[in-house]
PDB file of C-alpha atoms in Angstrom:
ATOM      1  CA  ILE T   1      20.240  -4.799   0.854  1.00  0.00           C
ATOM      2  CA  ALA T   2      20.911  -1.072   0.330  1.00  0.00           C
ATOM      3  CA  ILE T   3      24.317   0.432  -0.456  1.00  0.00           C
ATOM      4  CA  GLY T   4      25.025   4.154  -0.371  1.00  0.00           C
ATOM      5  CA  SER T   5      27.472   5.676  -2.824  1.00  0.00           C
ATOM      6  CA  ALA T   6      27.853   9.276  -1.656  1.00  0.00           C
ATOM      7  CA  HIS T   7      30.506  10.108  -4.258  1.00  0.00           C
ATOM      8  CA  ASN T   8      28.440   8.885  -7.225  1.00  0.00           C
ATOM      9  CA  ASP T   9      28.432  11.443 -10.053  1.00  0.00           C
ATOM     10  CA  GLY T  10      25.370  10.203 -11.989  1.00  0.00           C
ATOM     11  CA  ALA T  11      23.163  13.191 -11.091  1.00  0.00           C
ATOM     12  CA  GLY T  12      26.020  15.691 -10.762  1.00  0.00           C
ATOM     13  CA  LEU T  13      29.464  15.733  -9.206  1.00  0.00           C
ATOM     14  CA  GLN T  14      29.139  13.875  -5.880  1.00  0.00           C
ATOM     15  CA  ALA T  15      25.327  14.044  -5.905  1.00  0.00           C
ATOM     16  CA  GLY T  16      25.370  10.489  -4.565  1.00  0.00           C
ATOM     17  CA  ALA T  17      23.133   7.485  -5.073  1.00  0.00           C
ATOM     18  CA  VAL T  18      21.687   4.492  -3.261  1.00  0.00           C
ATOM     19  CA  TYR T  19      21.444   1.013  -4.768  1.00  0.00           C
ATOM     20  CA  VAL T  20      18.813  -1.457  -3.528  1.00  0.00           C
ATOM     21  CA  TRP T  21      18.571  -5.190  -4.155  1.00  0.00           C
ATOM     22  CA  PHE T  22      15.671  -7.350  -3.013  1.00  0.00           C
ATOM     23  CA  GLY T  23      16.516 -10.711  -1.455  1.00  0.00           C
ATOM     24  CA  GLU T  24      14.967 -12.737  -4.260  1.00  0.00           C
ATOM     25  CA  SER T  25      17.319 -11.122  -6.808  1.00  0.00           C
ATOM     26  CA  LEU T  26      20.470 -12.120  -4.924  1.00  0.00           C
ATOM     27  CA  GLU T  27      22.297 -15.433  -5.226  1.00  0.00           C
ATOM     28  CA  ILE T  28      24.398 -17.031  -2.532  1.00  0.00           C
ATOM     29  CA  GLY T  29      28.024 -16.533  -3.516  1.00  0.00           C
ATOM     30  CA  GLY T  30      27.071 -14.439  -6.557  1.00  0.00           C
ATOM     31  CA  ASP T  31      28.420 -11.093  -7.656  1.00  0.00           C
ATOM     32  CA  LYS T  32      26.316  -8.059  -8.555  1.00  0.00           C
ATOM     33  CA  GLY T  33      27.397  -4.786 -10.123  1.00  0.00           C
ATOM     34  CA  LEU T  34      25.816  -1.522  -8.989  1.00  0.00           C
ATOM     35  CA  GLY T  35      24.079  -1.208 -12.343  1.00  0.00           C
ATOM     36  CA  GLU T  36      22.246  -4.476 -11.628  1.00  0.00           C
ATOM     37  CA  ALA T  37      20.410  -3.072  -8.583  1.00  0.00           C
ATOM     38  CA  ASP T  38      16.642  -3.556  -8.473  1.00  0.00           C
ATOM     39  CA  ILE T  39      16.255   0.131  -7.562  1.00  0.00           C
ATOM     40  CA  ILE T  40      18.626   3.055  -8.053  1.00  0.00           C
ATOM     41  CA  ILE T  41      17.944   6.266  -6.126  1.00  0.00           C
ATOM     42  CA  SER T  42      19.852   9.262  -7.505  1.00  0.00           C
ATOM     43  CA  GLY T  43      20.903  12.271  -5.417  1.00  0.00           C
ATOM     44  CA  ALA T  44      19.149  15.610  -5.914  1.00  0.00           C
ATOM     45  CA  ALA T  45      22.072  17.813  -6.963  1.00  0.00           C
ATOM     46  CA  ALA T  46      25.836  18.024  -7.212  1.00  0.00           C
ATOM     47  CA  GLY T  47      27.570  18.014  -3.847  1.00  0.00           C
ATOM     48  CA  ASP T  48      24.643  16.552  -1.841  1.00  0.00           C
ATOM     49  CA  TYR T  49      26.413  13.284  -0.958  1.00  0.00           C
ATOM     50  CA  ALA T  50      23.131  11.355  -0.922  1.00  0.00           C
ATOM     51  CA  GLY T  51      23.773   7.893   0.463  1.00  0.00           C
ATOM     52  CA  MET T  52      26.430   9.075   2.944  1.00  0.00           C
ATOM     53  CA  SER T  53      24.200   7.230   5.380  1.00  0.00           C
ATOM     54  CA  VAL T  54      21.484   4.666   4.670  1.00  0.00           C
ATOM     55  CA  ALA T  55      19.497   2.749   7.265  1.00  0.00           C
ATOM     56  CA  ALA T  56      16.518   0.538   7.794  1.00  0.00           C
ATOM     57  CA  ALA T  57      13.913   2.809   9.362  1.00  0.00           C
ATOM     58  CA  GLY T  58      11.746   0.114  10.896  1.00  0.00           C
ATOM     59  CA  ASP T  59       8.022   0.415  10.166  1.00  0.00           C
ATOM     60  CA  VAL T  60       7.438   4.169  10.391  1.00  0.00           C
ATOM     61  CA  ASP T  61       3.981   4.191   8.791  1.00  0.00           C
ATOM     62  CA  GLY T  62       2.645   1.064  10.540  1.00  0.00           C
ATOM     63  CA  ASP T  63       1.801  -0.885   7.376  1.00  0.00           C
ATOM     64  CA  GLY T  64       3.872  -3.942   8.293  1.00  0.00           C
ATOM     65  CA  GLN T  65       6.597  -3.239   5.701  1.00  0.00           C
ATOM     66  CA  ALA T  66      10.169  -2.154   6.406  1.00  0.00           C
ATOM     67  CA  ASP T  67      10.952   1.465   5.499  1.00  0.00           C
ATOM     68  CA  MET T  68      14.298   3.058   4.530  1.00  0.00           C
ATOM     69  CA  ILE T  69      15.974   6.393   5.333  1.00  0.00           C
ATOM     70  CA  ILE T  70      18.735   8.062   3.296  1.00  0.00           C
ATOM     71  CA  GLY T  71      20.987  10.931   4.404  1.00  0.00           C
ATOM     72  CA  ALA T  72      22.320  13.684   2.126  1.00  0.00           C
ATOM     73  CA  PRO T  73      24.322  15.824   4.571  1.00  0.00           C
ATOM     74  CA  GLU T  74      25.452  18.531   2.179  1.00  0.00           C
ATOM     75  CA  ASN T  75      22.121  19.148   0.475  1.00  0.00           C
ATOM     76  CA  ASP T  76      21.394  22.856   0.118  1.00  0.00           C
ATOM     77  CA  TRP T  77      17.593  22.649   0.059  1.00  0.00           C
ATOM     78  CA  TRP T  78      17.251  25.541   2.504  1.00  0.00           C
ATOM     79  CA  ALA T  79      19.937  27.625   0.793  1.00  0.00           C
ATOM     80  CA  ASP T  80      18.520  30.808   2.332  1.00  0.00           C
ATOM     81  CA  THR T  81      19.652  29.552   5.747  1.00  0.00           C
ATOM     82  CA  GLY T  82      23.141  28.553   4.685  1.00  0.00           C
ATOM     83  CA  SER T  83      24.789  25.891   2.607  1.00  0.00           C
ATOM     84  CA  ASN T  84      25.134  22.248   3.636  1.00  0.00           C
ATOM     85  CA  SER T  85      21.939  22.275   5.677  1.00  0.00           C
ATOM     86  CA  GLY T  86      21.465  18.594   4.887  1.00  0.00           C
ATOM     87  CA  MET T  87      18.451  16.427   4.197  1.00  0.00           C
ATOM     88  CA  ALA T  88      17.127  13.015   5.172  1.00  0.00           C
ATOM     89  CA  TYR T  89      14.735  11.185   2.842  1.00  0.00           C
ATOM     90  CA  LEU T  90      12.225   8.549   3.940  1.00  0.00           C
ATOM     91  CA  PHE T  91      10.968   5.825   1.607  1.00  0.00           C
ATOM     92  CA  PHE T  92       8.082   3.670   2.756  1.00  0.00           C
ATOM     93  CA  GLY T  93       8.384  -0.062   2.123  1.00  0.00           C
ATOM     94  CA  SER T  94       5.108   0.098   0.190  1.00  0.00           C
ATOM     95  CA  THR T  95       6.744   2.540  -2.247  1.00  0.00           C
ATOM     96  CA  LEU T  96       9.771   0.329  -2.851  1.00  0.00           C
ATOM     97  CA  ALA T  97       8.221  -3.156  -2.527  1.00  0.00           C
ATOM     98  CA  GLY T  98       8.455  -5.050  -5.783  1.00  0.00           C
ATOM     99  CA  SER T  99       9.458  -1.887  -7.644  1.00  0.00           C
ATOM    100  CA  THR T 100      12.126  -1.931 -10.303  1.00  0.00           C
ATOM    101  CA  ALA T 101      11.965   1.806 -10.817  1.00  0.00           C
ATOM    102  CA  SER T 102      14.653   4.372 -10.443  1.00  0.00           C
ATOM    103  CA  TYR T 103      13.991   7.341  -8.192  1.00  0.00           C
ATOM    104  CA  ASP T 104      15.332  10.883  -8.446  1.00  0.00           C
ATOM    105  CA  LEU T 105      15.521  12.801  -5.174  1.00  0.00           C
ATOM    106  CA  GLY T 106      15.769  16.032  -7.177  1.00  0.00           C
ATOM    107  CA  ALA T 107      12.357  15.307  -8.721  1.00  0.00           C
ATOM    108  CA  TYR T 108      10.748  14.869  -5.264  1.00  0.00           C
ATOM    109  CA  GLU T 109      10.464  11.092  -5.707  1.00  0.00           C
ATOM    110  CA  TYR T 110      10.379  10.077  -2.033  1.00  0.00           C
ATOM    111  CA  ASP T 111       7.700   9.777   0.647  1.00  0.00           C
ATOM    112  CA  TYR T 112       9.002  12.351   3.145  1.00  0.00           C
ATOM    113  CA  ALA T 113      12.000  14.661   3.451  1.00  0.00           C
ATOM    114  CA  PHE T 114      13.407  16.221   6.598  1.00  0.00           C
ATOM    115  CA  ALA T 115      15.604  19.312   6.161  1.00  0.00           C
ATOM    116  CA  GLY T 116      18.297  20.729   8.390  1.00  0.00           C
ATOM    117  CA  HIS T 117      19.489  24.328   8.273  1.00  0.00           C
ATOM    118  CA  ASP T 118      22.450  26.620   8.904  1.00  0.00           C
ATOM    119  CA  SER T 119      25.226  24.221   7.853  1.00  0.00           C
ATOM    120  CA  HIS T 120      24.020  21.510  10.251  1.00  0.00           C
ATOM    121  CA  LYS T 121      24.747  18.753   7.701  1.00  0.00           C
ATOM    122  CA  MET T 122      21.660  16.867   8.832  1.00  0.00           C
ATOM    123  CA  GLY T 123      21.624  13.332   7.486  1.00  0.00           C
ATOM    124  CA  HIS T 124      25.311  12.724   8.069  1.00  0.00           C
ATOM    125  CA  ALA T 125      23.972   9.850  10.139  1.00  0.00           C
ATOM    126  CA  VAL T 126      20.452   8.404   9.970  1.00  0.00           C
ATOM    127  CA  VAL T 127      18.955   5.553  11.937  1.00  0.00           C
ATOM    128  CA  GLY T 128      15.669   3.834  12.596  1.00  0.00           C
ATOM    129  CA  ALA T 129      15.357   4.402  16.333  1.00  0.00           C
ATOM    130  CA  GLY T 130      12.620   1.898  17.171  1.00  0.00           C
ATOM    131  CA  ASP T 131       9.429   2.955  18.938  1.00  0.00           C
ATOM    132  CA  LEU T 132      10.867   5.493  21.392  1.00  0.00           C
ATOM    133  CA  ASN T 133       7.558   7.019  22.492  1.00  0.00           C
ATOM    134  CA  ASN T 134       5.678   3.689  22.701  1.00  0.00           C
ATOM    135  CA  ASP T 135       2.894   4.682  20.276  1.00  0.00           C
ATOM    136  CA  GLY T 136       3.180   1.619  18.032  1.00  0.00           C
ATOM    137  CA  PHE T 137       5.120   3.378  15.240  1.00  0.00           C
ATOM    138  CA  ASP T 138       8.877   3.259  14.719  1.00  0.00           C
ATOM    139  CA  ASP T 139      10.694   6.573  15.059  1.00  0.00           C
ATOM    140  CA  LEU T 140      13.733   8.127  13.346  1.00  0.00           C
ATOM    141  CA  ALA T 141      16.926   9.886  14.411  1.00  0.00           C
ATOM    142  CA  PHE T 142      19.152  12.157  12.297  1.00  0.00           C
ATOM    143  CA  GLY T 143      22.647  13.337  13.128  1.00  0.00           C
ATOM    144  CA  GLY T 144      24.043  16.730  12.169  1.00  0.00           C
ATOM    145  CA  PRO T 145      27.738  17.256  12.987  1.00  0.00           C
ATOM    146  CA  GLY T 146      27.714  20.911  11.860  1.00  0.00           C
ATOM    147  CA  TYR T 147      25.421  22.267  14.577  1.00  0.00           C
ATOM    148  CA  GLY T 148      26.818  24.697  17.164  1.00  0.00           C
ATOM    149  CA  SER T 149      30.271  25.308  15.700  1.00  0.00           C
ATOM    150  CA  SER T 150      30.589  21.620  14.866  1.00  0.00           C
ATOM    151  CA  LYS T 151      29.513  20.335  18.276  1.00  0.00           C
ATOM    152  CA  GLY T 152      26.778  18.388  16.509  1.00  0.00           C
ATOM    153  CA  TRP T 153      23.230  17.347  17.413  1.00  0.00           C
ATOM    154  CA  ILE T 154      20.752  14.506  17.116  1.00  0.00           C
ATOM    155  CA  HIS T 155      17.183  15.189  16.038  1.00  0.00           C
ATOM    156  CA  PHE T 156      14.409  12.661  16.767  1.00  0.00           C
ATOM    157  CA  LYS T 157      11.277  12.432  14.618  1.00  0.00           C
ATOM    158  CA  PHE T 158       8.379  10.649  16.285  1.00  0.00           C
ATOM    159  CA  SER T 159       6.138   8.865  13.807  1.00  0.00           C
ATOM    160  CA  GLU T 160       2.381   8.903  14.161  1.00  0.00           C
ATOM    161  CA  ALA T 161      -0.750   7.672  12.450  1.00  0.00           C
ATOM    162  CA  GLU T 162      -1.928   9.853   9.587  1.00  0.00           C
TER     163      GLU T 162
END
């Protein structure tokens, strides 16, 4: 299970975080605090709102393991094109499987990142879109409500063999 906490202040005011628990560490009817997560993924910088959206990505890399995508819609990675460009981060299941590590998005601890620009707020919504182009690899979709004077947009990323 993955829970986003976009207003988490651990890596800076509202940098955000995502907490991940593996099934074997959960008990039926039990309670878990956020600090007891198997993996904690910290946002890159203050105001990024990492974890605003979190989704199962399907199997993007074709290795048979479930992958995860995280949105940080107010990330300013491409600050030269405007603030709140947004970012979506992809973690492969092979990276997270059995790990008890913490990850820092600001230290480039992810498998792939997809950046928006010009106040698009990409990553406001993220979703594993299934295999849209029928190539055997699951694909991704990112929402950006800030595009075109807030008309919004959806960007699809087709996965492929490396």
